[in-house]
mmCIF file of C-alpha atoms in Angstrom:
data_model
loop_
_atom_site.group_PDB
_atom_site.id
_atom_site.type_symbol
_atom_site.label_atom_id
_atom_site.label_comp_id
_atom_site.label_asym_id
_atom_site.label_seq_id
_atom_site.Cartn_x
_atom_site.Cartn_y
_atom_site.Cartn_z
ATOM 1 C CA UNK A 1 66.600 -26.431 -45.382
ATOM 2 C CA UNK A 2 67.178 -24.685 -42.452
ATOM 3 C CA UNK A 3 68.368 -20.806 -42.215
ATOM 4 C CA UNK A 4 69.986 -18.810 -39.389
ATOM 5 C CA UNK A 5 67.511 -15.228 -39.060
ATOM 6 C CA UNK A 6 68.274 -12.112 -37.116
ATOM 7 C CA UNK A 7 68.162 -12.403 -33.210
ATOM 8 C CA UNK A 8 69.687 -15.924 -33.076
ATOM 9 C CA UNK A 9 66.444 -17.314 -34.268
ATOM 10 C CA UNK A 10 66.070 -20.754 -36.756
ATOM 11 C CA UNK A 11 63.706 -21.280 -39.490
ATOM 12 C CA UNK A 12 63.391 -24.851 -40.859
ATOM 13 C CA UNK A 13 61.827 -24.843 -44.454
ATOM 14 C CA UNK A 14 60.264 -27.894 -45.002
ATOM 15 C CA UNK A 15 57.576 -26.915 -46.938
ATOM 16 C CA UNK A 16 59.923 -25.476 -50.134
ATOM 17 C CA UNK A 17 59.017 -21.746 -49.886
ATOM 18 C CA UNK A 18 62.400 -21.227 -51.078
ATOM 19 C CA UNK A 19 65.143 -19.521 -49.834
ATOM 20 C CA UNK A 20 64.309 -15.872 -52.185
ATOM 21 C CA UNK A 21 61.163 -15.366 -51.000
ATOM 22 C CA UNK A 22 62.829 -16.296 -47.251
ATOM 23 C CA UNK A 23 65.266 -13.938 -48.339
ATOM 24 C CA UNK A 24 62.982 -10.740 -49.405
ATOM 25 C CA UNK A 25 60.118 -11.320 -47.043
ATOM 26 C CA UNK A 26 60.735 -13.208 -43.844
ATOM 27 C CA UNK A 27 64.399 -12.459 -43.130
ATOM 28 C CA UNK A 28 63.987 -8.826 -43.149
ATOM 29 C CA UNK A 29 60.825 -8.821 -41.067
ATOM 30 C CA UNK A 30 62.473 -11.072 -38.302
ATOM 31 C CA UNK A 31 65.049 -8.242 -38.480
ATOM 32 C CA UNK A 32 62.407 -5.885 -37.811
ATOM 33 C CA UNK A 33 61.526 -7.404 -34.640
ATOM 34 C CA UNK A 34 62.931 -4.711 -32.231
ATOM 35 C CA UNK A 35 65.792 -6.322 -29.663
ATOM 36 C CA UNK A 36 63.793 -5.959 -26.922
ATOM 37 C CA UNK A 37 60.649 -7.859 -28.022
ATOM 38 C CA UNK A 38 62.865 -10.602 -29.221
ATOM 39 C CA UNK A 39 64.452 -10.869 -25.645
ATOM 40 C CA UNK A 40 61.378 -10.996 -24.106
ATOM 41 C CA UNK A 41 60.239 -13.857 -26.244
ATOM 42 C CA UNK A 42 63.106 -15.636 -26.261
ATOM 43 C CA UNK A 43 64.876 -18.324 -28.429
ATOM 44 C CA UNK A 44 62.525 -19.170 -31.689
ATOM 45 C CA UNK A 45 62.419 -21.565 -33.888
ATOM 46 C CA UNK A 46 60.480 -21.375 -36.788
ATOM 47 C CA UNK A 47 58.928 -24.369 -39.103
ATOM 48 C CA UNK A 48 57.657 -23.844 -42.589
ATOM 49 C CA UNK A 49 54.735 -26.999 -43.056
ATOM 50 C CA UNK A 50 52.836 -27.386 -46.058
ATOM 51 C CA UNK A 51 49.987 -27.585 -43.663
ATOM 52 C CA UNK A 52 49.271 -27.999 -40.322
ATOM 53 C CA UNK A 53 46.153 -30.451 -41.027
ATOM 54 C CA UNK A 54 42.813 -28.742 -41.004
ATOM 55 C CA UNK A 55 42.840 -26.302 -43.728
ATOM 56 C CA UNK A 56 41.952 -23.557 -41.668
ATOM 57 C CA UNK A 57 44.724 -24.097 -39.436
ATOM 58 C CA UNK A 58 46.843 -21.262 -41.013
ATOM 59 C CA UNK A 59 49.643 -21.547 -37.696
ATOM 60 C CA UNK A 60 50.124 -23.233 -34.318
ATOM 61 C CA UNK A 61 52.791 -22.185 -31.513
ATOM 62 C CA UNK A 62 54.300 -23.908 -28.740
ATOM 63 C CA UNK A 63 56.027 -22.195 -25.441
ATOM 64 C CA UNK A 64 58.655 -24.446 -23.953
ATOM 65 C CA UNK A 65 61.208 -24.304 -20.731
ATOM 66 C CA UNK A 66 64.038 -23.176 -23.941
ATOM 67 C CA UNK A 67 62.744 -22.416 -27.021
ATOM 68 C CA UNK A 68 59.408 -21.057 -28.596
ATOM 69 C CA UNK A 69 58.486 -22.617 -31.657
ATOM 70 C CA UNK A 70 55.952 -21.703 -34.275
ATOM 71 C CA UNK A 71 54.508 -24.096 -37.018
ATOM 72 C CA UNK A 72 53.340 -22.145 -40.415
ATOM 73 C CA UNK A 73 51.067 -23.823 -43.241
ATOM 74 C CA UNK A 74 52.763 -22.547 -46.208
ATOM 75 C CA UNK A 75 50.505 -24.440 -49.123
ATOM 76 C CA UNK A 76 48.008 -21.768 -50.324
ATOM 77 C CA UNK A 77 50.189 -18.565 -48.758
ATOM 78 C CA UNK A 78 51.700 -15.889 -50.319
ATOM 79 C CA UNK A 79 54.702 -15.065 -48.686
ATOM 80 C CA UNK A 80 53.934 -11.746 -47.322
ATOM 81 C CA UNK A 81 50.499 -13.228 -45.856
ATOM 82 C CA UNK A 82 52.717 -16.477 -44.525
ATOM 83 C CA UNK A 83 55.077 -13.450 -42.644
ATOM 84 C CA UNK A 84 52.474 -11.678 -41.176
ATOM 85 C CA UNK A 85 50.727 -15.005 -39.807
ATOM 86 C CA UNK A 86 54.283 -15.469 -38.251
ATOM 87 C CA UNK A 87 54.119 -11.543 -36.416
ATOM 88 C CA UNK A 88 50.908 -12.236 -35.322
ATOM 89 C CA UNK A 89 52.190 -15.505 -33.436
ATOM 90 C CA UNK A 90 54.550 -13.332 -31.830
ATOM 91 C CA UNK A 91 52.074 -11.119 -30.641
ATOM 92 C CA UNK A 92 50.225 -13.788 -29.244
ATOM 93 C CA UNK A 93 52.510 -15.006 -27.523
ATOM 94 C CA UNK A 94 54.117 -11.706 -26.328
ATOM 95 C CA UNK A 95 50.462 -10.911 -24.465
ATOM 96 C CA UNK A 96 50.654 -14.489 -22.874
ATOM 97 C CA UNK A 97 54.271 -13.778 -21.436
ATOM 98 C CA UNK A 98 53.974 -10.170 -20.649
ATOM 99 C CA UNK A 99 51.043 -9.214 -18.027
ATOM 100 C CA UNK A 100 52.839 -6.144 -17.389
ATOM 101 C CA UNK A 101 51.190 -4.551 -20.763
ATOM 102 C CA UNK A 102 47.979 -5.500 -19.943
ATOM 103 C CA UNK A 103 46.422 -2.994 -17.698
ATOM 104 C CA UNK A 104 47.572 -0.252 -20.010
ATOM 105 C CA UNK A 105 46.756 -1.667 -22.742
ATOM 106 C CA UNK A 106 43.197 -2.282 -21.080
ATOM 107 C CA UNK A 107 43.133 1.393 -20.353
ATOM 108 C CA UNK A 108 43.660 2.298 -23.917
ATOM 109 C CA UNK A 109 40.904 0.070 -25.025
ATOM 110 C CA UNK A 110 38.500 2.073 -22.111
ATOM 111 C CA UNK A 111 39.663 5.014 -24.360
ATOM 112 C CA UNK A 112 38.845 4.025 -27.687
ATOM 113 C CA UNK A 113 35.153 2.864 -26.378
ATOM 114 C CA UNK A 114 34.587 5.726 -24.505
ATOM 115 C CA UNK A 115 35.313 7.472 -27.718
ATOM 116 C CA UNK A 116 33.126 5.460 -29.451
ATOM 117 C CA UNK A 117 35.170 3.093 -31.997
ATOM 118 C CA UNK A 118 33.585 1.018 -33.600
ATOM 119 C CA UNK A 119 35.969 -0.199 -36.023
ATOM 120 C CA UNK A 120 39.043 -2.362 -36.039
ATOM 121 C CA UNK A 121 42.578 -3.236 -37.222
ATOM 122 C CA UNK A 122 41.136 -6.198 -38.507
ATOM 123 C CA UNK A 123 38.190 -8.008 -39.617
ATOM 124 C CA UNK A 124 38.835 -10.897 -37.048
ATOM 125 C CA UNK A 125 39.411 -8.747 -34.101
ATOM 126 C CA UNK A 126 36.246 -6.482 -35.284
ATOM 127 C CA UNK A 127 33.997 -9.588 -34.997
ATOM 128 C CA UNK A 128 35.010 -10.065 -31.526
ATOM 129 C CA UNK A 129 34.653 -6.290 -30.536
ATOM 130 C CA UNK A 130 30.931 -6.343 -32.378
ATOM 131 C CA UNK A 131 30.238 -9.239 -30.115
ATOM 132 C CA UNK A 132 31.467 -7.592 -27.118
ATOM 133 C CA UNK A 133 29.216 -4.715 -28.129
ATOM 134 C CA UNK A 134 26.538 -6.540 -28.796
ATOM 135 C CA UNK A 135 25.745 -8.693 -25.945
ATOM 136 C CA UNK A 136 25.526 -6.883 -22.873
ATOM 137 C CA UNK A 137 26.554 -10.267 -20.435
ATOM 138 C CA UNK A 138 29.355 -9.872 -22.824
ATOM 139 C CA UNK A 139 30.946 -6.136 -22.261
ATOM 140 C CA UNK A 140 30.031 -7.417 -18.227
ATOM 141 C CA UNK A 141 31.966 -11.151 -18.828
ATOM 142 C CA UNK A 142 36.170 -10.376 -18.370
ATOM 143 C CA UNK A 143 36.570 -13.749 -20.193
ATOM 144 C CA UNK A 144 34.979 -11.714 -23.296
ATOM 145 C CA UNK A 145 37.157 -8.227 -22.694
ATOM 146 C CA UNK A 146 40.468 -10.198 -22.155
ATOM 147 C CA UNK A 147 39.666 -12.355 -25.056
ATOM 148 C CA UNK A 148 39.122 -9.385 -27.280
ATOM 149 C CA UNK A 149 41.917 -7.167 -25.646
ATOM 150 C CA UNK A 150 44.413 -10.531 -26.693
ATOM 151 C CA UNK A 151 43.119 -10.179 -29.898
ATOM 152 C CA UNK A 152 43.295 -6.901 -30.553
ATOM 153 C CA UNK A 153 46.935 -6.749 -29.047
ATOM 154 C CA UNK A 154 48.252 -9.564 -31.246
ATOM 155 C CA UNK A 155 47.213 -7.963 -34.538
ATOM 156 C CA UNK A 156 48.376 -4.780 -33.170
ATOM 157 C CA UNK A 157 51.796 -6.175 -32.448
ATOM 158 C CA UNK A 158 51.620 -7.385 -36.204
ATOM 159 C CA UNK A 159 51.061 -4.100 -37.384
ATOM 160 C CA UNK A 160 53.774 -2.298 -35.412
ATOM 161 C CA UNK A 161 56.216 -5.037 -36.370
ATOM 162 C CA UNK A 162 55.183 -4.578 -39.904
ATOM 163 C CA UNK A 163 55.646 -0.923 -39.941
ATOM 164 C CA UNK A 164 58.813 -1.280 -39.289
ATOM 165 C CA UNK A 165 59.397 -3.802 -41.719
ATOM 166 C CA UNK A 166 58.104 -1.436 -44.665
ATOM 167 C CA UNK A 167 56.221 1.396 -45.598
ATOM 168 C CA UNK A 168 52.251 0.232 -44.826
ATOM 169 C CA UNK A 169 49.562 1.736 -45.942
ATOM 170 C CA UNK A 170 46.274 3.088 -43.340
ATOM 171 C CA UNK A 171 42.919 1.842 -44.430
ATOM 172 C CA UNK A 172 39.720 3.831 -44.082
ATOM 173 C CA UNK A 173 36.562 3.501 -43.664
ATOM 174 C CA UNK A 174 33.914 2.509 -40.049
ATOM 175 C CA UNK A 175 34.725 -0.769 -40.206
ATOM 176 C CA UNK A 176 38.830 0.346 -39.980
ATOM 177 C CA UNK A 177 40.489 1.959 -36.823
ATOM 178 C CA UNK A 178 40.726 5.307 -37.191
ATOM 179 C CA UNK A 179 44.227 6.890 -38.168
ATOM 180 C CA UNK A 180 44.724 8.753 -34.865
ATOM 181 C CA UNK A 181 43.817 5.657 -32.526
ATOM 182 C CA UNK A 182 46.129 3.118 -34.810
ATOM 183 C CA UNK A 183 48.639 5.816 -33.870
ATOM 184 C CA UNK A 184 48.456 5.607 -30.101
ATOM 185 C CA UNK A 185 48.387 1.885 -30.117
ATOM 186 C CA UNK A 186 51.506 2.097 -32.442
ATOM 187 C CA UNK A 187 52.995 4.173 -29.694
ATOM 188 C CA UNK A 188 51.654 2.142 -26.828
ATOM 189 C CA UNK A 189 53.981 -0.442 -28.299
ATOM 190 C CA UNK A 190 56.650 1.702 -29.029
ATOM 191 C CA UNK A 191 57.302 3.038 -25.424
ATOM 192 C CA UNK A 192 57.646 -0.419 -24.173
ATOM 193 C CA UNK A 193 59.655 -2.250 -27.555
ATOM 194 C CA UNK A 194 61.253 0.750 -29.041
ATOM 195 C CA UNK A 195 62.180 -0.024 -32.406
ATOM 196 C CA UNK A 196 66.029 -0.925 -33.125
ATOM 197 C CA UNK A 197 68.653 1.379 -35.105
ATOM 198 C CA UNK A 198 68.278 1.666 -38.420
ATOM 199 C CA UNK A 199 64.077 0.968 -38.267
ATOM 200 C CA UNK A 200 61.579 3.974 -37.986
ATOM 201 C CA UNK A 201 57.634 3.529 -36.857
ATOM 202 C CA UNK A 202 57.594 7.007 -38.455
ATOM 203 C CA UNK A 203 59.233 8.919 -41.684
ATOM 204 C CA UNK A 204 62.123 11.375 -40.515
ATOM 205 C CA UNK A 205 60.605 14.939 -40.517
ATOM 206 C CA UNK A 206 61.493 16.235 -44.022
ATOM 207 C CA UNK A 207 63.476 20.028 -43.132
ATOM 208 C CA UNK A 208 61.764 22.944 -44.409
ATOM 209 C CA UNK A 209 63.848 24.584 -47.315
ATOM 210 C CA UNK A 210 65.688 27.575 -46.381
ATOM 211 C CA UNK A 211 64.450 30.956 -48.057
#
């Protein structure tokens, strides 16, 4: 079944996810998308699979002269997990097609080391950055830091796009990015893919009651 999301973009279900949970979870996060990241990325076409043949192989994307398209495994997902596998394809593929980002977002990750980090936004991106730390050809290797830095940005992306999506919820803890530096990346993004009308990275300021 195929259904018509926000910035002109198609999903094909052929995996029979069901148009209510299309409906209350991937619909309104594809809205979320701001304008401006969607433009960049282009026309999208999305395909729900009930696998994508190894069962690790959670999603695969292709980059075309016209059209992006991204493959999902939907067997063994949960809806909300099979949307944010789709955001982080779309971070992924916004680092390939945007160099522009990169050296600041390099010079934010100079930042956060310098600061001394050692956490992550996620557990798959903080095995990469405690392999970067812990080999010293490694931190020296720019294969390693871009690798990391791509990895890092895609979930990042996720998060930002999720944010605006619906209320999320910080984690805590060393092996967690700290509040304040999940904040500037947030922000990082936000200069450059401001989110659209009606979606807020941030709660409004709540006035103070009048005495």
């Amino acid at each position: 079944m195929r259904h018509r999301l926000a910035h002109g973009w198609d999903l094909e279900d052929r995996a029979g996810l069901g148009p209510e949970a299309i409906r209350r979870f991937l619909r309104p996060a594809v809205r979320a998308v701001p304008a401006s990241l969607a433009r960049r990325l282009g026309p999208c076409r999305i395909i729900l699979l009930p696998s994508l043949g190894a069962s690790s192989v959670r999603s695969r994307w292709t980059r075309g002269p016209g059209e992006l398209e991204i493959s999902l495994a939907a067997e063994g997902s949960e809806p909300h997990e099979l949307t944010l596998e789709l955001l982080l394809c779309l971070g992924q593929v916004l680092w390939e097609i945007s160099p522009q980002d990169h050296p600041g977002w390099l010079a934010l990750l100079e930042e956060e080391f310098a600061e001394g980090i050692a956490g992550e936004i996620d557990q798959d991106v903080l095995a990469l950055k405690r392999s970067l730390l812990s080999r010293p050809y490694a931190a020296r290797s720019l294969r390693w830091t871009r690798r990391y830095a791509a990895a890092a940005f895609a979930a990042t992306v996720t998060e930002y796009i999720h944010a605006l999506w619906h209320d999320v919820t910080v984690r805590e803890g060393p092996e967690h990015l700290p509040a304040a530096a999940l904040l500037r990346r947030l922000k990082f993004l936000a200069r450059r893919y401001p989110p659209d009308r009606g979606h807020r990275l941030f709660p409004p300021k709540r006035s103070r009651p009048s005495r």
